[in-house]
C-alpha positions as a LaTeX table, in Angstrom:
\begin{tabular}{lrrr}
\hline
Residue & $x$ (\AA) & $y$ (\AA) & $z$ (\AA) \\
\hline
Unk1 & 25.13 & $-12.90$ & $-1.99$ \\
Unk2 & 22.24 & $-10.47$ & $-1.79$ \\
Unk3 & 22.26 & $-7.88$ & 0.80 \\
Unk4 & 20.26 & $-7.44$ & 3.98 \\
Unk5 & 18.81 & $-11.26$ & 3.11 \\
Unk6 & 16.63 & $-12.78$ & 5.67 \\
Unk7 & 14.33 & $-15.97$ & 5.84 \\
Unk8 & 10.40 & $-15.98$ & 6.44 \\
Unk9 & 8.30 & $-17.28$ & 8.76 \\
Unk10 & 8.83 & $-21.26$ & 7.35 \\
Unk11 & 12.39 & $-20.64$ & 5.40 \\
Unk12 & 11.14 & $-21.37$ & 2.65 \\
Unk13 & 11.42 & $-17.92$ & 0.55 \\
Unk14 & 14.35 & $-15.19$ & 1.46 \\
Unk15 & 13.41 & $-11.27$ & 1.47 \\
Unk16 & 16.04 & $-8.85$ & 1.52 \\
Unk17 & 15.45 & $-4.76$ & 0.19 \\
Unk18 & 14.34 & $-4.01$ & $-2.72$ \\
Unk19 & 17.23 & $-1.50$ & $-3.63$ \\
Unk20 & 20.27 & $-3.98$ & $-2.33$ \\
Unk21 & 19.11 & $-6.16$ & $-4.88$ \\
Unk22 & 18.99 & $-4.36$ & $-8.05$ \\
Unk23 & 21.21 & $-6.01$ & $-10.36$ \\
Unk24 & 21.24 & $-9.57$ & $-8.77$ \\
Unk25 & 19.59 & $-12.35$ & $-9.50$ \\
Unk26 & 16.31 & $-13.06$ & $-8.10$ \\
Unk27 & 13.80 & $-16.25$ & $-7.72$ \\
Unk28 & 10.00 & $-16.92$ & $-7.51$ \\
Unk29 & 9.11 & $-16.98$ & $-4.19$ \\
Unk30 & 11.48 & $-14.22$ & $-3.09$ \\
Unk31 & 10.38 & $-11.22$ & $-1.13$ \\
Unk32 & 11.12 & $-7.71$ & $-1.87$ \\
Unk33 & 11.08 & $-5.27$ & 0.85 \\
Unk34 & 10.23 & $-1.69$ & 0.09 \\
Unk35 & 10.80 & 1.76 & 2.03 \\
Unk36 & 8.78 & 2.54 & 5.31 \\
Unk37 & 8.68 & 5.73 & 4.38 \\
Unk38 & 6.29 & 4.81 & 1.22 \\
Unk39 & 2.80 & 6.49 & 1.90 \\
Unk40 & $-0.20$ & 4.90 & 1.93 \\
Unk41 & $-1.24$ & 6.06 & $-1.48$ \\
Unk42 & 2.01 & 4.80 & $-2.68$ \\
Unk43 & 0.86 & 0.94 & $-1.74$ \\
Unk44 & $-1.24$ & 0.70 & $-5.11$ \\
Unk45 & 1.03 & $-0.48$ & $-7.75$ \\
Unk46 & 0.10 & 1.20 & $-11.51$ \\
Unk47 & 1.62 & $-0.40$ & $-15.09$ \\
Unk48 & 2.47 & 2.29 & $-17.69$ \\
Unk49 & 4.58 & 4.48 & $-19.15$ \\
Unk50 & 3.63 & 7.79 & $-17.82$ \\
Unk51 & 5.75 & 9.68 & $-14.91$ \\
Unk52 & 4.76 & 8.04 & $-11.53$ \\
Unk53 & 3.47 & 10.59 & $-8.92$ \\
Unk54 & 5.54 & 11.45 & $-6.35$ \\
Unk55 & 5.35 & 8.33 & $-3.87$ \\
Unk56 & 3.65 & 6.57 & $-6.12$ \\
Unk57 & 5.92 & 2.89 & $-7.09$ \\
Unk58 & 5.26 & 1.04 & $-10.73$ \\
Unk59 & 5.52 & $-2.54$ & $-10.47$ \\
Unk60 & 6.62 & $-3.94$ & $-13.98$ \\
Unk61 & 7.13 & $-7.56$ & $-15.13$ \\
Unk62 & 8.14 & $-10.61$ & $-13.06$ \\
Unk63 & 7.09 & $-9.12$ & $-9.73$ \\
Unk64 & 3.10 & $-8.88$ & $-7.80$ \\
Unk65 & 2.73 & $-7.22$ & $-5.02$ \\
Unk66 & 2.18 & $-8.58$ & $-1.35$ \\
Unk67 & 1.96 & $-8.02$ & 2.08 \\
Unk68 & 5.66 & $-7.87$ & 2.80 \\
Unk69 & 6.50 & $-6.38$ & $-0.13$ \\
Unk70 & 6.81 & $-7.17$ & $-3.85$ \\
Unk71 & 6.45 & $-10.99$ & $-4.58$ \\
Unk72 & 9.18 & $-11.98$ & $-7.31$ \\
Unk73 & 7.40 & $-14.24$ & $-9.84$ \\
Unk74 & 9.95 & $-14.99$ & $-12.25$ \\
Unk75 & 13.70 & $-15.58$ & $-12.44$ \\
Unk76 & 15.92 & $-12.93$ & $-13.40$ \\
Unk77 & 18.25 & $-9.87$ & $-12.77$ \\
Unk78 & 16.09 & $-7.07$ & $-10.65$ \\
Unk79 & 15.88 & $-3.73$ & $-12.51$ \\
Unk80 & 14.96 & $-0.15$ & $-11.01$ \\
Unk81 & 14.11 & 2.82 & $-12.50$ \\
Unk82 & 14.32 & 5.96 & $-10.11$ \\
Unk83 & 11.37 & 8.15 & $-9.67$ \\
Unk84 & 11.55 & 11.64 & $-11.64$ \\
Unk85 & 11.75 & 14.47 & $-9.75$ \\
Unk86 & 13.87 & 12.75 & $-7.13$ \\
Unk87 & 10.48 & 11.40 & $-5.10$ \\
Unk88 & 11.46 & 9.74 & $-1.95$ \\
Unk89 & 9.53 & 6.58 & $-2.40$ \\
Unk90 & 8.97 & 5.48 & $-6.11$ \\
Unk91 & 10.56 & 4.87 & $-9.61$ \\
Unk92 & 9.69 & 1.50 & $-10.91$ \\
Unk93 & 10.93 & $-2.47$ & $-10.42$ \\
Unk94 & 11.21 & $-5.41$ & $-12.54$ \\
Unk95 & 12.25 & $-8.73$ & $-13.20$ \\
Unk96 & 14.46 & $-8.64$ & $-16.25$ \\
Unk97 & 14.33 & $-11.82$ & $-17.83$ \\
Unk98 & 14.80 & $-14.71$ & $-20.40$ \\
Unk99 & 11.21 & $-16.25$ & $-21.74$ \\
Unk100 & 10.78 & $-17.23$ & $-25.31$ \\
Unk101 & 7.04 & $-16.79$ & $-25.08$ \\
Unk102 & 5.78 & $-12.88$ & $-25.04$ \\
Unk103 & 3.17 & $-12.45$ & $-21.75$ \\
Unk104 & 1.09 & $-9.72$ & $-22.49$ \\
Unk105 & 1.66 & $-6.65$ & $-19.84$ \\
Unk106 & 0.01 & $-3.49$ & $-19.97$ \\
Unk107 & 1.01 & $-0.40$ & $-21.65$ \\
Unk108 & 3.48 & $-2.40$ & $-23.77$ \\
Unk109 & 3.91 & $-0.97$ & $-27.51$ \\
Unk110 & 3.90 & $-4.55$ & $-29.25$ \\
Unk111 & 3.52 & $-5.21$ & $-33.32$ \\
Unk112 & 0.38 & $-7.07$ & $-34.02$ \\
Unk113 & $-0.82$ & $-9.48$ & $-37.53$ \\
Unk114 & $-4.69$ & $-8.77$ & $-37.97$ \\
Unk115 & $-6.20$ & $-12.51$ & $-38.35$ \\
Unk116 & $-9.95$ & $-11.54$ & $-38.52$ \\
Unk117 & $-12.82$ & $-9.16$ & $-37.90$ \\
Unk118 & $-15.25$ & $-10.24$ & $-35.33$ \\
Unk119 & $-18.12$ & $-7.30$ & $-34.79$ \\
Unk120 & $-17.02$ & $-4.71$ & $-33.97$ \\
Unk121 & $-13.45$ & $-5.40$ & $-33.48$ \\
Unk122 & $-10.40$ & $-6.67$ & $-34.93$ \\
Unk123 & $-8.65$ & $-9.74$ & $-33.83$ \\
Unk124 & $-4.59$ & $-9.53$ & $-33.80$ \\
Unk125 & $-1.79$ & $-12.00$ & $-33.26$ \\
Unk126 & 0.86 & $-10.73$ & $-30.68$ \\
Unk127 & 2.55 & $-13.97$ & $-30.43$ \\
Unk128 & 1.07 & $-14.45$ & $-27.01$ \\
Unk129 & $-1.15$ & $-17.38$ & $-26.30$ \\
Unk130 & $-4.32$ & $-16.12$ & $-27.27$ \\
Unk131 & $-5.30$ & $-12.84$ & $-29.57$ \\
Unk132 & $-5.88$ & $-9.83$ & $-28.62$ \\
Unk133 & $-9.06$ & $-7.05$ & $-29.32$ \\
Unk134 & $-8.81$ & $-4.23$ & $-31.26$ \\
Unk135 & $-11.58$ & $-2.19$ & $-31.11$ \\
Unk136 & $-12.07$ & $-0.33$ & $-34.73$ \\
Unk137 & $-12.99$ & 3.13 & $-32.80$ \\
Unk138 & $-8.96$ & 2.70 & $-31.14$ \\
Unk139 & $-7.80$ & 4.59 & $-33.50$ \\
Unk140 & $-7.34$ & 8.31 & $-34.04$ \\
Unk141 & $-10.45$ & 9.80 & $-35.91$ \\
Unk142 & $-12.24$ & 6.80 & $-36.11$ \\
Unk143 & $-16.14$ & 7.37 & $-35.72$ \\
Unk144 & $-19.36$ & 4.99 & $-36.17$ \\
Unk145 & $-19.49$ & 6.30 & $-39.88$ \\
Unk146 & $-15.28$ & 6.78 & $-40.30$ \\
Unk147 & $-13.63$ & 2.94 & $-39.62$ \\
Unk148 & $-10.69$ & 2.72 & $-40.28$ \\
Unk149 & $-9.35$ & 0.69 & $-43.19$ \\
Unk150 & $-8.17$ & $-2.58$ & $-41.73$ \\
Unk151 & $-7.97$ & $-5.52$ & $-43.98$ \\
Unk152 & $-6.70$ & $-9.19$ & $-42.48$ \\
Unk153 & $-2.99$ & $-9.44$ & $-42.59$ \\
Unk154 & $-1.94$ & $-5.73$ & $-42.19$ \\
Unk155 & 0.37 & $-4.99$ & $-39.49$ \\
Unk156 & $-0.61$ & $-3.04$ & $-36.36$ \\
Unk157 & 1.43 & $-1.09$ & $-34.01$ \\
Unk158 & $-0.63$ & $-0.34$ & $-30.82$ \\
Unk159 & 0.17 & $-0.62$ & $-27.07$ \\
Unk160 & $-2.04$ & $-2.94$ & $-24.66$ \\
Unk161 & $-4.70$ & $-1.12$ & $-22.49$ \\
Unk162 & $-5.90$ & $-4.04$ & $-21.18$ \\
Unk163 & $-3.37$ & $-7.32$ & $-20.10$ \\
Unk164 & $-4.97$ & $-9.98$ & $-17.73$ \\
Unk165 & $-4.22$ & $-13.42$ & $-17.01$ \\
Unk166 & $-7.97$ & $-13.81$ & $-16.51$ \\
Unk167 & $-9.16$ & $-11.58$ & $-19.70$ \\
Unk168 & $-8.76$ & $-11.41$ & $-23.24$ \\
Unk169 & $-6.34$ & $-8.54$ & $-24.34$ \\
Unk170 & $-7.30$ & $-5.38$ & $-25.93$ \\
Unk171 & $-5.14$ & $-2.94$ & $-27.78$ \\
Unk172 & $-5.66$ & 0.26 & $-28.70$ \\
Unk173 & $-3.94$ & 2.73 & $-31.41$ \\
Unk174 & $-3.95$ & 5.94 & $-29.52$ \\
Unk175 & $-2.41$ & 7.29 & $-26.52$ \\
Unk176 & $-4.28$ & 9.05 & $-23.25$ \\
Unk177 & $-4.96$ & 12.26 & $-25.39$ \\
Unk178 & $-6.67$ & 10.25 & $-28.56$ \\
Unk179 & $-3.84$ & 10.49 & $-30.18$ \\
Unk180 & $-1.94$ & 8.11 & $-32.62$ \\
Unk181 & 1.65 & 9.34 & $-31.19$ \\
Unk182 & 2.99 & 6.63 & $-34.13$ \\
Unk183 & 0.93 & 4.41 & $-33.74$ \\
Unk184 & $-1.75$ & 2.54 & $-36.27$ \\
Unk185 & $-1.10$ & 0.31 & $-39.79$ \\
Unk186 & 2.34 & $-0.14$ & $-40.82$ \\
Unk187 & 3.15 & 0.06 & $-44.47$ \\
Unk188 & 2.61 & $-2.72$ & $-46.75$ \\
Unk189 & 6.38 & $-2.80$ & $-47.75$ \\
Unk190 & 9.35 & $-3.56$ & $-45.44$ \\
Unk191 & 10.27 & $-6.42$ & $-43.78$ \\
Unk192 & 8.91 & $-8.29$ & $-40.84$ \\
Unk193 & 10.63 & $-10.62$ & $-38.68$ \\
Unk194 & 10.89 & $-12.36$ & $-35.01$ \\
Unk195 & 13.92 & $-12.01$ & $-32.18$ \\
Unk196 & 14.19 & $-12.61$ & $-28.90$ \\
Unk197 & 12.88 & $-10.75$ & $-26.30$ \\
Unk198 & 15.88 & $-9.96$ & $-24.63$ \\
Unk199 & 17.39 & $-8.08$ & $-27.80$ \\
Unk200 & 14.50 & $-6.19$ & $-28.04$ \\
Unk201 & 14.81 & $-4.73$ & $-24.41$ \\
Unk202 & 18.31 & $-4.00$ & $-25.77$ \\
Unk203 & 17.45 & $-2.05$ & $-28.72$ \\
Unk204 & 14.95 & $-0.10$ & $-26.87$ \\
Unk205 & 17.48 & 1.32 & $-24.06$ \\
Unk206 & 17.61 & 5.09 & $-24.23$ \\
Unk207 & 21.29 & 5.14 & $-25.96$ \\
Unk208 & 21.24 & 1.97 & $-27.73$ \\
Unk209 & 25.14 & 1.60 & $-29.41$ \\
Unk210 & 23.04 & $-1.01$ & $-31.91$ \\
Unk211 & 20.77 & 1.81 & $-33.25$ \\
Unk212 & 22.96 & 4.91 & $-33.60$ \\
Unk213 & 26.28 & 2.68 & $-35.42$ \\
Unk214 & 23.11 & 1.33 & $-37.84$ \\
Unk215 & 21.85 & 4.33 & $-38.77$ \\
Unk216 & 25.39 & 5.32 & $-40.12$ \\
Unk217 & 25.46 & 2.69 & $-42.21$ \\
Unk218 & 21.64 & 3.25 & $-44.18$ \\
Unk219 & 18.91 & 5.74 & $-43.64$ \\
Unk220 & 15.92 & 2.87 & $-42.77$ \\
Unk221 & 12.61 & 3.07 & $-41.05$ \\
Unk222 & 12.76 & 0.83 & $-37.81$ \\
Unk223 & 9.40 & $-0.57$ & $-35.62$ \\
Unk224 & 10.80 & $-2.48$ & $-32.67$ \\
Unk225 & 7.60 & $-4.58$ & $-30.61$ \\
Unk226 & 8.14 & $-5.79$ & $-26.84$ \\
Unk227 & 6.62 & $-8.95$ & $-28.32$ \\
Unk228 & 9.69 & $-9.57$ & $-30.25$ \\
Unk229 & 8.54 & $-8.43$ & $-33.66$ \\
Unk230 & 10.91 & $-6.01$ & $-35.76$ \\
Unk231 & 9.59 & $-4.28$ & $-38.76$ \\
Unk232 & 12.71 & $-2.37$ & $-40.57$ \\
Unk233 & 12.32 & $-0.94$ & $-44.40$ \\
Unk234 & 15.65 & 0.77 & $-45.99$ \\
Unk235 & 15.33 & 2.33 & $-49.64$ \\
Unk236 & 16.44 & $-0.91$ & $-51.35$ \\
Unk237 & 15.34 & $-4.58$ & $-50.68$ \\
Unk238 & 19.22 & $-5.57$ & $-50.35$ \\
Unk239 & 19.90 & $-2.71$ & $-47.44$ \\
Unk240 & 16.67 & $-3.98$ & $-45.82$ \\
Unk241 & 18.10 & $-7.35$ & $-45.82$ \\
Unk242 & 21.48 & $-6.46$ & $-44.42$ \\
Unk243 & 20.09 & $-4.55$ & $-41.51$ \\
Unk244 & 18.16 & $-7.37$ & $-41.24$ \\
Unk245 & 20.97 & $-9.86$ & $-40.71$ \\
Unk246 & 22.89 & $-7.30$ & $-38.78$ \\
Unk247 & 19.90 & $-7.18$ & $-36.34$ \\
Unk248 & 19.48 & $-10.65$ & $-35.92$ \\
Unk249 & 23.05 & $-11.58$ & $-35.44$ \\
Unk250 & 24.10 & $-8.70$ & $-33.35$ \\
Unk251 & 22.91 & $-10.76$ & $-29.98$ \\
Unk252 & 25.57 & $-12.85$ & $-30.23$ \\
Unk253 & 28.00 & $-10.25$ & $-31.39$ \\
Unk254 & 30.59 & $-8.60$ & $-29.40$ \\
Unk255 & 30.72 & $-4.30$ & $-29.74$ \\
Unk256 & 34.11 & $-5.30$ & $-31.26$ \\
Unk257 & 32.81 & $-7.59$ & $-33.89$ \\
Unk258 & 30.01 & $-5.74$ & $-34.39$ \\
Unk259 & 31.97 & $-2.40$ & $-35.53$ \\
Unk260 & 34.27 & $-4.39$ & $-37.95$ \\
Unk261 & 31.24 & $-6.20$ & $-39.28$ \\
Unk262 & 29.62 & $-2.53$ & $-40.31$ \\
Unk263 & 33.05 & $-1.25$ & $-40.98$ \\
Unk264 & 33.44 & $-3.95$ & $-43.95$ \\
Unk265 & 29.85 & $-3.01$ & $-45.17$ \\
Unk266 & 30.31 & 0.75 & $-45.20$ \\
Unk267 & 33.58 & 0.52 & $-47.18$ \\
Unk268 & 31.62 & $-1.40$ & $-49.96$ \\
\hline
\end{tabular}
């Protein structure tokens, strides 16, 4: 049962607070109720990665905002992230789940296939439903007379700038400073390949168990996409392919079976 639940004006949807429901499952329609205390300024929701000001609330994936509160939009388990600094109001929510087909959402550092050049921009497959624009001056240095070289087929690792249900959506391969902060063409070797998009938001936790036992095992090169795309190169084709498999299988893996699985590959 989720805490502080109450019906709206209809019963139809339920609302309950935002912070008794972190960690419980929650349906479209749902209402989220937020602190009084959250300032006016604080009402605008922002997507990205940076530090939220203080007050200031980031509304991530699976939720909109509404007059009551946040509107949930998708089913799922409710994350929070608190607010640096220990802000009163903020931190971040979001609807953490289950979809097999990527939704674009801004700020997100996804791995891209470049299908075509249209003007003066690239077009790149994200595995959403429609491609997204690259601009060729996105990238650090790039100038009028400097493009950068970007033939069809390479792989691009950029974050979204622009992600809207109504608009067609744009990448770019540099960060708020015009930087490439590791971002740009991937090499031409390694290997590419698709997994959910759950194990991805697994692999990207801050202290990922997946990571740090792989890297034990090989030294490898690893590009992890919210979009569900891995890109992983090790100094041999046959380590690249056992990370690989290791990755892929490791969803349905216990952290038991997992450990004797690398144990039997590091004693060979």
């Amino acid at each position: 049962m989720r805490g502080a639940v109450r019906p709206l004006r209809g019963g139809a949807a339920m609302a309950a607070v935002a912070e008794d429901c972190v960690g419980q499952v929650v349906l479209p329609g749902d209402v989220l109720l937020l602190p009084a205390h959250l300032d006016e300024e604080g009402e605008r929701l922002r997507l990205g990665d940076g530090a939220a000001p203080r007050g200031r609330l980031l509304c991530g994936p699976g939720l909109r905002r509404c007059a009551g509160g946040l509107l949930v939009i998708k089913c799922g388990l409710l994350r929070q992230r608190q607010a640096s600094g220990g802000a009163a109001a903020g931190g971040a929510y979001w609807v953490d789940s289950q979809q097999k087909r990527y939704v674009p959402v801004k700020g997100d550092h996804v791995i891209g296939i470049v299908t075509g050049k249209a003007g003066d921009v690239f077009k790149v497959d994200v595995g959403g439903s429609e491609q997204a624009s690259l601009p060729y001056l996105a990238f650090e240095g790039a100038t009028k007379r400097n493009r950068p070289n970007v033939q069809v087929g390479d792989l691009i690792y950029g974050q979204f700038l622009v992600a809207n249900k109504d608009v067609e959506p744009e990448m770019v391969c540099i960060d708020s400073n015009g930087r490439s902060s590791g971002m740009g063409i991937i090499g031409q070797d390694g290997f590419l390949f698709k997994v959910s998009l759950g194990l991805i938001r697994k692999l990207l936790a801050p202290k990922c168990e997946i990571i740090q036992e792989l890297s034990q095992l090989y030294p490898f090169e690893l590009v992890l996409g919210m979009n569900g795309r891995i890109w992983v190169k090790a100094k041999t084709v046959q380590q690249t392919l056992i990370i690989v498999n290791i990755l892929e299988a490791c969803e349905y893996m216990t952290a038991e079976q997992r450990k004797q699985a690398l144990a039997k590959l590091s004693g060979n």
